[in-house]
Structures are given as structure tokens and as C-alpha cells.
Short mmCIF file of C-alpha atoms and ligand atoms in Angstrom, two decimals:
data_model
loop_
_atom_site.label_atom_id
_atom_site.label_comp_id
_atom_site.label_asym_id
_atom_site.label_seq_id
_atom_site.Cartn_x
_atom_site.Cartn_y
_atom_site.Cartn_z
CA MET C 114 0.00 0.00 0.00
CA LYS C 115 1.40 3.40 -1.03
CA THR C 116 2.10 5.99 1.64
CA ILE C 117 0.49 9.26 0.62
CA ASP C 118 3.05 11.70 1.90
CA LEU C 119 1.63 15.22 2.05
CA MET C 120 4.10 16.42 4.71
CA SER C 121 6.03 18.58 2.29
CA ASP C 122 7.16 18.85 -1.31
CA THR C 123 10.65 18.24 0.12
CA VAL C 124 9.81 14.51 0.22
CA THR C 125 9.85 14.25 -3.59
CA LEU C 126 12.29 11.68 -4.94
CA PRO C 127 14.61 12.19 -7.92
CA THR C 128 13.01 11.26 -11.25
CA GLN C 129 14.49 8.61 -13.55
CA ALA C 130 15.77 11.41 -15.81
CA MET C 131 17.61 12.90 -12.81
CA ARG C 132 19.12 9.54 -11.87
CA ASP C 133 20.32 9.06 -15.46
CA ALA C 134 21.70 12.61 -15.59
CA ILE C 135 23.63 12.09 -12.33
CA TYR C 136 25.05 8.82 -13.68
CA ASN C 137 26.18 10.42 -16.92
CA ALA C 138 27.35 13.80 -15.56
CA ASP C 139 30.82 15.27 -16.07
CA PHE C 140 32.58 16.15 -12.82
CA GLY C 141 35.26 18.49 -11.56
CA ASP C 142 36.25 20.22 -8.31
CA ASP C 143 33.72 22.99 -7.70
CA VAL C 144 35.81 24.77 -5.06
CA PHE C 145 38.18 25.47 -7.96
CA GLY C 146 35.20 26.39 -10.15
CA GLU C 147 35.85 23.31 -12.31
CA ASP C 148 32.66 21.30 -12.11
CA PRO C 149 31.09 21.65 -15.58
CA SER C 150 27.55 20.63 -14.54
CA THR C 151 27.57 23.07 -11.64
CA ASN C 152 28.86 25.88 -13.82
CA ARG C 153 26.09 25.16 -16.30
CA LEU C 154 23.41 25.07 -13.61
CA GLU C 155 24.66 28.34 -12.08
CA GLU C 156 24.57 30.05 -15.48
CA MET C 157 21.05 28.77 -16.09
CA ALA C 158 19.87 29.89 -12.66
CA ALA C 159 21.30 33.39 -13.06
CA ARG C 160 19.63 33.72 -16.45
CA LEU C 161 16.27 32.42 -15.18
CA MET C 162 16.28 34.84 -12.25
CA GLY C 163 17.46 37.77 -14.37
CA LYS C 164 20.67 38.18 -12.33
CA GLU C 165 24.36 38.33 -13.32
CA SER C 166 25.54 35.33 -11.37
CA ALA C 167 24.49 32.40 -9.18
CA LEU C 168 25.89 30.03 -6.57
CA LEU C 169 24.87 26.46 -5.78
CA VAL C 170 24.39 25.81 -2.06
CA SER C 171 23.26 22.81 -0.09
CA SER C 172 19.82 24.01 1.08
CA GLY C 173 17.33 26.84 1.18
CA THR C 174 18.38 27.59 4.74
CA MET C 175 22.01 27.90 3.66
CA GLY C 176 21.01 30.07 0.70
CA ASN C 177 19.16 32.50 2.93
CA LEU C 178 21.89 32.53 5.58
CA ILE C 179 24.65 33.17 3.03
CA SER C 180 22.57 35.96 1.47
CA LEU C 181 22.00 37.64 4.84
CA LEU C 182 25.65 37.28 5.86
CA THR C 183 26.70 38.76 2.52
CA HIS C 184 24.38 41.77 2.82
CA CYS C 185 24.88 42.52 6.52
CA SER C 186 27.56 43.06 9.13
CA ARG C 187 27.33 42.22 12.84
CA GLY C 188 24.86 44.48 14.63
CA ASP C 189 22.89 45.24 11.47
CA GLU C 190 19.13 44.76 11.44
CA ILE C 191 16.89 43.22 8.84
CA ILE C 192 13.15 43.71 8.36
CA LEU C 193 11.09 40.61 7.66
CA GLY C 194 7.62 39.20 8.21
CA ASP C 195 6.77 37.60 11.55
CA GLN C 196 5.70 34.48 9.62
CA ALA C 197 8.80 34.40 7.42
CA HIS C 198 10.59 31.07 7.06
CA ILE C 199 13.87 32.86 7.75
CA PHE C 200 12.50 34.05 11.09
CA TYR C 201 10.49 30.98 12.01
CA TYR C 202 12.36 27.93 10.82
CA GLU C 203 16.01 28.78 10.23
CA VAL C 204 17.32 28.22 13.73
CA GLY C 205 18.08 31.89 14.27
CA GLY C 206 21.17 31.41 12.10
CA MET C 207 21.36 35.10 11.23
CA SER C 208 21.83 35.99 14.91
CA ALA C 209 23.79 32.93 15.97
CA LEU C 210 26.34 33.18 13.18
CA GLY C 211 26.05 36.72 11.86
CA GLY C 212 25.11 38.90 14.84
CA ILE C 213 22.18 40.15 12.75
CA LEU C 214 18.96 41.33 14.43
CA PRO C 215 15.57 40.38 13.03
CA HIS C 216 13.01 43.21 13.14
CA THR C 217 9.68 41.57 12.46
CA VAL C 218 6.67 43.21 10.89
CA THR C 219 3.22 41.56 10.88
CA ASN C 220 2.59 39.39 7.86
CA GLN C 221 -0.88 39.96 6.46
CA PRO C 222 -2.84 36.83 5.51
CA ASP C 223 -1.77 37.40 1.89
CA GLY C 224 1.91 37.11 2.82
CA THR C 225 2.62 40.82 2.42
CA MET C 226 3.82 43.29 5.04
CA ASN C 227 2.07 46.67 4.99
CA LEU C 228 4.34 49.27 3.44
CA ASP C 229 3.57 51.64 6.34
CA ASP C 230 4.67 49.00 8.81
CA ILE C 231 7.90 48.46 6.90
CA GLU C 232 8.53 52.20 6.78
CA THR C 233 7.97 52.49 10.54
CA ALA C 234 10.41 49.65 11.15
CA ILE C 235 13.23 51.31 9.20
CA ARG C 236 15.64 52.84 11.72
CA GLY C 237 16.60 56.48 11.55
CA ASP C 238 20.18 57.67 11.79
CA ASN C 239 20.66 57.62 15.55
CA ILE C 240 23.69 56.48 17.52
CA HIS C 241 21.46 54.33 19.74
CA PHE C 242 19.99 52.25 16.94
CA PRO C 243 21.23 49.28 14.98
CA ARG C 244 21.49 49.99 11.26
CA THR C 245 18.67 48.69 9.08
CA ARG C 246 20.33 47.00 6.13
CA LEU C 247 17.91 44.68 4.40
CA ILE C 248 14.25 43.81 3.77
CA CYS C 249 13.35 40.14 3.19
CA LEU C 250 10.37 38.90 1.21
CA GLU C 251 9.17 35.31 0.75
CA ASN C 252 7.51 34.09 -2.47
CA THR C 253 5.50 31.92 -2.32
CA HIS C 254 4.80 32.56 1.34
CA ASN C 255 4.92 29.21 3.09
CA ARG C 256 3.10 30.01 6.36
CA CYS C 257 0.58 32.27 4.62
CA ASN C 258 -1.09 29.45 2.66
CA GLY C 259 1.69 29.27 0.09
CA ILE C 260 0.36 32.48 -1.41
CA PRO C 261 2.24 34.14 -4.30
CA LEU C 262 3.35 37.77 -3.93
CA THR C 263 2.56 39.81 -7.03
CA PRO C 264 5.14 41.65 -9.16
CA GLU C 265 3.39 44.94 -8.19
CA TYR C 266 3.75 44.33 -4.45
CA THR C 267 7.36 43.20 -4.86
CA ALA C 268 8.16 46.33 -6.86
CA SER C 269 6.57 48.56 -4.21
CA VAL C 270 8.78 47.08 -1.47
CA ILE C 271 11.87 47.41 -3.67
CA LYS C 272 11.01 51.06 -4.30
CA LEU C 273 10.57 51.70 -0.60
CA ALA C 274 13.87 49.96 0.18
CA GLY C 275 15.63 52.02 -2.48
CA LYS C 276 14.40 55.28 -0.93
CA SER C 277 16.19 54.38 2.32
CA GLY C 278 19.26 52.81 0.74
CA LEU C 279 18.25 49.29 1.84
CA LYS C 280 18.81 46.02 0.01
CA VAL C 281 16.10 43.43 -0.69
CA HIS C 282 16.55 39.67 -0.39
CA LEU C 283 13.89 37.37 -1.78
CA ASP C 284 13.44 33.91 -0.26
CA GLY C 285 12.11 32.36 -3.43
CA ALA C 286 12.25 28.75 -2.25
CA ARG C 287 9.06 28.18 -4.30
CA ILE C 288 9.40 31.08 -6.77
CA PHE C 289 8.44 28.85 -9.73
CA ASN C 290 5.16 27.98 -8.00
CA ALA C 291 4.51 31.71 -7.67
CA ALA C 292 5.28 32.38 -11.33
CA VAL C 293 3.01 29.53 -12.45
CA ALA C 294 0.17 30.61 -10.15
CA LEU C 295 0.35 34.23 -11.34
CA ASP C 296 1.12 33.26 -14.93
CA VAL C 297 4.08 35.64 -15.15
CA PRO C 298 7.75 35.05 -16.01
CA VAL C 299 9.90 34.47 -12.91
CA THR C 300 11.91 37.59 -13.75
CA GLU C 301 8.79 39.71 -13.06
CA LEU C 302 9.00 38.50 -9.47
CA THR C 303 12.75 38.89 -9.03
CA ARG C 304 13.30 42.20 -10.86
CA GLY C 305 15.07 44.77 -8.69
CA SER C 306 15.80 42.45 -5.77
CA ASP C 307 19.46 42.38 -4.74
CA SER C 308 19.47 38.66 -4.10
CA VAL C 309 17.15 35.75 -4.56
CA SER C 310 17.41 32.15 -3.40
CA PHE C 311 15.38 29.29 -4.80
CA CYS C 312 15.19 25.58 -4.09
CA LEU C 313 15.69 22.59 -6.38
CA SER C 314 14.57 20.08 -3.78
CA LYS C 315 10.95 21.08 -3.17
CA GLY C 316 8.33 20.98 -5.94
CA LEU C 317 11.10 20.57 -8.52
CA SER C 318 11.94 17.11 -7.11
CA ALA C 319 15.74 17.26 -7.09
CA PRO C 320 17.32 15.50 -4.12
CA ILE C 321 19.52 18.39 -2.89
CA GLY C 322 20.33 22.00 -3.55
CA SER C 323 19.38 25.63 -3.78
CA LEU C 324 20.73 28.55 -5.80
CA VAL C 325 21.57 32.05 -4.61
CA CYS C 326 21.47 34.64 -7.41
CA GLY C 327 22.61 38.24 -7.56
CA SER C 328 25.24 40.56 -9.02
CA CYS C 329 28.74 39.25 -9.81
CA ASP C 330 30.16 41.13 -6.80
CA PHE C 331 27.46 39.80 -4.48
CA ILE C 332 27.97 36.20 -5.62
CA SER C 333 31.75 36.34 -5.36
CA GLU C 334 31.41 37.49 -1.72
CA ALA C 335 28.66 34.87 -1.14
CA ARG C 336 31.06 32.22 -2.49
CA ARG C 337 33.62 33.17 0.18
CA ILE C 338 30.96 32.97 2.87
CA ARG C 339 29.79 29.59 1.61
CA LYS C 340 33.41 28.39 2.02
CA THR C 341 33.55 29.85 5.53
CA LEU C 342 30.47 27.84 6.47
CA GLY C 343 32.03 24.65 5.16
CA GLY C 344 29.69 24.69 2.19
CA GLY C 345 32.39 24.53 -0.49
CA MET C 346 31.79 21.08 -1.96
CA ARG C 347 33.82 19.23 -4.57
CA GLN C 348 32.21 17.10 -7.34
CA THR C 349 28.89 18.90 -7.07
CA GLY C 350 27.90 17.65 -10.51
CA VAL C 351 25.99 14.92 -8.63
CA ILE C 352 23.73 17.70 -7.34
CA ALA C 353 23.80 19.96 -10.38
CA ALA C 354 22.96 17.25 -12.93
CA ALA C 355 19.63 16.65 -11.19
CA GLY C 356 19.20 20.39 -10.66
CA ILE C 357 19.40 21.05 -14.40
CA ILE C 358 16.52 18.62 -15.00
CA ALA C 359 14.65 20.28 -12.13
CA VAL C 360 14.74 23.74 -13.69
CA GLU C 361 14.42 22.59 -17.31
CA GLU C 362 11.66 20.02 -16.91
CA MET C 363 9.99 20.00 -13.53
CA THR C 364 8.88 23.64 -13.52
CA LYS C 365 6.51 22.77 -16.38
CA ARG C 366 4.28 20.51 -14.29
CA LEU C 367 3.74 22.62 -11.15
CA SER C 368 0.23 23.63 -12.19
CA GLU C 369 -0.83 19.97 -11.64
CA ASP C 370 0.20 20.30 -7.99
CA HIS C 371 -1.79 23.53 -7.70
CA LYS C 372 -4.88 21.86 -9.16
CA ASN C 373 -4.54 18.89 -6.81
CA ALA C 374 -4.17 21.21 -3.81
CA ARG C 375 -7.33 23.09 -4.78
CA VAL C 376 -9.31 19.85 -5.20
CA LEU C 377 -8.04 18.66 -1.82
CA ALA C 378 -9.04 21.94 -0.16
CA GLU C 379 -12.48 21.96 -1.79
CA GLY C 380 -13.03 18.39 -0.61
CA ILE C 381 -11.90 19.15 2.93
CA ALA C 382 -14.23 22.17 3.04
CA GLU C 383 -17.19 19.82 2.63
CA ILE C 384 -16.22 17.61 5.57
CA SER C 385 -17.91 18.54 8.80
CA GLY C 386 -15.40 18.97 11.64
CA LEU C 387 -12.63 20.25 9.35
CA HIS C 388 -12.10 23.87 8.37
CA VAL C 389 -10.26 25.25 5.36
CA GLU C 390 -10.64 28.24 3.06
CA PRO C 391 -10.30 26.73 -0.41
CA GLU C 392 -10.11 30.12 -2.15
CA SER C 393 -6.93 30.88 -0.19
CA VAL C 394 -5.21 27.91 -1.83
CA ARG C 395 -3.33 29.38 -4.78
CA THR C 396 -0.36 27.03 -5.10
CA ASN C 397 0.53 23.62 -3.59
CA ILE C 398 0.07 24.28 0.15
CA VAL C 399 -3.15 23.59 2.06
CA PHE C 400 -3.60 24.47 5.72
CA PHE C 401 -6.64 23.20 7.58
CA ASP C 402 -7.95 22.88 11.12
CA LEU C 403 -9.65 20.18 13.05
CA VAL C 404 -12.62 21.95 14.60
CA SER C 405 -14.54 18.99 15.95
CA ASP C 406 -14.10 18.37 19.68
CA ARG C 407 -15.53 14.87 19.21
CA LEU C 408 -12.24 13.75 17.80
CA GLN C 409 -9.02 14.39 19.70
CA ASP C 410 -6.21 15.34 17.38
CA ILE C 411 -4.21 12.39 18.65
CA THR C 412 -6.92 10.02 17.35
CA PHE C 413 -7.07 12.02 14.12
CA GLU C 414 -3.36 11.52 13.57
CA ALA C 415 -3.45 7.84 14.52
CA GLU C 416 -6.33 7.29 12.11
CA LEU C 417 -4.42 8.99 9.32
CA GLU C 418 -1.35 6.94 10.07
CA LYS C 419 -3.38 3.71 9.93
CA ARG C 420 -4.38 4.71 6.42
CA ARG C 421 -0.78 5.60 5.53
CA ILE C 422 -1.45 9.29 5.03
CA ARG C 423 1.12 11.75 6.31
CA LEU C 424 0.47 15.43 7.02
CA LEU C 425 2.50 18.05 8.87
CA LYS C 426 1.08 18.99 12.27
CA LEU C 427 1.71 22.66 13.05
CA GLY C 428 -0.43 23.15 16.14
CA PRO C 429 -2.73 21.12 18.40
CA SER C 430 -5.34 20.97 15.64
CA HIS C 431 -3.66 22.76 12.76
CA PHE C 432 -2.37 20.73 9.81
CA ARG C 433 -0.60 21.25 6.51
CA ALA C 434 -0.82 19.19 3.34
CA VAL C 435 1.51 19.88 0.41
CA THR C 436 0.97 18.45 -3.07
CA HIS C 437 3.89 17.51 -5.30
CA TYR C 438 5.26 15.22 -8.02
CA GLY C 439 4.69 12.13 -5.87
CA ILE C 440 0.96 12.84 -5.48
CA ASP C 441 -1.59 12.22 -8.21
CA THR C 442 -5.33 12.84 -8.49
CA GLY C 443 -6.02 9.29 -7.22
CA ASP C 444 -4.04 10.06 -4.04
CA ILE C 445 -6.15 13.17 -3.50
CA GLU C 446 -9.35 11.08 -3.83
CA THR C 447 -7.95 8.46 -1.43
CA THR C 448 -7.02 11.16 1.08
CA LEU C 449 -10.47 12.76 0.91
CA ARG C 450 -12.15 9.36 1.28
CA ALA C 451 -10.00 8.66 4.34
CA LEU C 452 -10.76 12.07 5.88
CA ARG C 453 -14.52 11.57 5.33
CA GLU C 454 -14.31 8.15 6.95
CA ILE C 455 -12.33 9.41 9.96
CA MET C 456 -14.66 12.36 10.55
CA SER C 457 -17.92 10.43 10.13
N1 TLP H 22 10.47 24.68 4.21
C1 TLP H 22 10.18 23.36 4.73
C2 TLP H 22 10.26 23.35 6.26
O1 TLP H 22 11.38 23.94 6.72
C3 TLP H 22 9.09 23.98 6.92
C4 TLP H 22 8.81 22.93 4.27
O2 TLP H 22 8.52 21.73 4.42
O3 TLP H 22 8.05 23.76 3.75
N2 TLP H 22 12.31 29.03 2.57
C5 TLP H 22 11.06 28.55 2.55
C6 TLP H 22 9.94 29.44 2.16
C7 TLP H 22 10.82 27.20 2.87
O4 TLP H 22 9.57 26.75 2.86
C8 TLP H 22 11.92 26.37 3.21
C9 TLP H 22 11.70 24.93 3.60
C10 TLP H 22 13.20 26.93 3.21
C11 TLP H 22 13.36 28.28 2.89
C12 TLP H 22 14.41 26.14 3.63
O5 TLP H 22 14.77 25.17 2.71
P1 TLP H 22 15.64 23.91 3.17
O6 TLP H 22 14.70 22.96 3.81
O7 TLP H 22 16.20 23.41 1.88
O8 TLP H 22 16.69 24.38 4.10
#
């Protein structure tokens, strides 16, 4: 019996084309800049994001950390949403390793931060204050229902940052999902940002890797910081070969995941005892709540486990389901049938 794993799109396994590409890849030592597959992937990534240069790193967390460490010095402050992945789930790396302070601003349900709130958070020139250096955006916004930020909103934050001499970093772990959902080229969402990171190992199904993209100067400094963190790897063609397939092929099928997520949400909305807002589901992430007090969440989880369905539990009765390459329409039907059965 198949396990229907809706925990995250990070659980996707490499496709056969990726396995073949890894097997057949050319290799070299990437610390010396001599891995041909990595060089090719970095060039592709830079071009796709509309930036001069790119750097392969091990994970989204490392990509964000390296970007922040490259933009900021110790004692600098960054402005980011209170629901941002960088703030919530990245182990406080910016402070632990970079001496950087997070200044959080409320994330609205649509993943944005109000421009007024951002403006208020920007520090004035005062000897008592840390220096504000950077604003971070996240697209799609994981904890805000995987919602895509529009090009217009992104441009308005970049304009505001520019007025105060601040840089903008975009955590674009799922930037291709955003582009597909909004039906715009990725470059519309990255234009004007000083750095952007995106992941190969989420909806794009590669086993490992993220790319940081920016100007040549930014990336050459980021490369030094990657080395400092022990992230200079050698025959990274094993990662890049799969990554090339990820960006060339796997971006084309993301709309299937979005459709499946919407069908799942619409189905959940009809089940008494569960609550979801299907219209808030724009990409591949579905959050829902158990609102029935008849069923303890512990029983709910055990019942799901019995049926080999995995979800991510984010609160006592708050759950997340993420659709991806390993989930088809049949799995969505099976999941809905199981949920109906459990709740009846
Ligand atoms: N998100 C993971 C978990 O950490 C929650 C997930 O399952 O969604 N930015 C965003 C917006 C992310 O969602 C993630 C991963 C990352 C960065 C970090 O990427 P990795 O896991 O490669 O370090």
C-alpha cells in the first residue's frame, strides 16, 4: 500500500531522468570552479532569475543565511515578516552566526507586510539604533497558505527599500510555484531584488540544492561565505545534474500540484469537523484545522497513520498538506475518502 506523503514537497524523490543525468554527468572540483555541470546550472539559474551570477548551495536555509551574511555586518538589522521562514524555521542562524537582528513586521494573511509597517520599522540615523540593512520577502509565502506575492507588491517594497538605501533579499524557495500561479515570467518576481534564493529540492523534485542569485560582486562574496560555512563542496555535478533537469523540466508541471491542492481543499471544506478556506489555496500548500471536539487530534493523527497518510502537524489541531510530483489525483481522492471516513 502506497504511503500518501503530504508532509512537504521536500519529500519528492529524484526522477528517472535525474538519476540518469547524475550517472552520466561530467565532474570536476567545484571549489576550484571546475565542475562543468555546476557551472552550467549556475549560469542557467542566473539567467532564469534575471541576475548576473548564481551560486549552488546545499539548502534553502544555507542560501538565505549566506545571502543575509553577505548583505549585513554584525549588529545590522533586517526587516522581515513575523511568519517568514527565515525568522520561524532557520534556527536563528542570522543571529547565531552573523550577529544580525531580526526586526519583524506583521505578515498579512496574503503574505505581504504593509508598506507603512515596513517604513515604521526602518531605523533612523541615531547612535542608539542598529542599522537597518535589508528587507526580506518570501515568495510563495509558506506560512501564509503558500500564497504568491505579485510583481506589483514586490516592486513597491523594492522602491521603498531604495528610498532608504536598503537592500532586498527574496526567499524564493518556491518562486516557480509563484510564477506559475500568477502566470508571469519568474523575472517579473525577481526584478530589482538584490538577491534571490530558490530551491531545487521542493516541488522541482531534485534531491539536494538551492541557488543564490545576484550581481557578480554579491555572488563572489557569497562564495567566500559559503566556504567559511564549510559549504564549499567538490564534485557537485551529482547535485547539479539533477538540478538542471529540475529547472528545465519540472517547472513545467507545477500547475498539476496547484490543481490537486485546490481539489483537496475543496473536498476538505465539505467535511464537517474540518475547516479550510479553499479560495486561499493558490499554489501547492493547504492548511486546515480540526474543529470537531468529538475527535481528539491524537486520534485524528493515529487514524491517518493507519491509512498511511502523512500530514504536517503545526499546532494542536492545525495541519498542513503539500501536493507535489509524488501525489496524483487518485491520491487526493484516497485522502479525501480517508478524511470523510475518519470524521464520520
Ligand atoms: N520549508 C520546509 C520546512 O522547513 C518547513 C517545508 O517543508 O516547507 N524558505 C522557505 C519558504 C521554505 O519553505 C523552506 C523549507 C526553506 C526556505 C528552507 O529550505 P531547506 O529545507 O532546503 O533548508
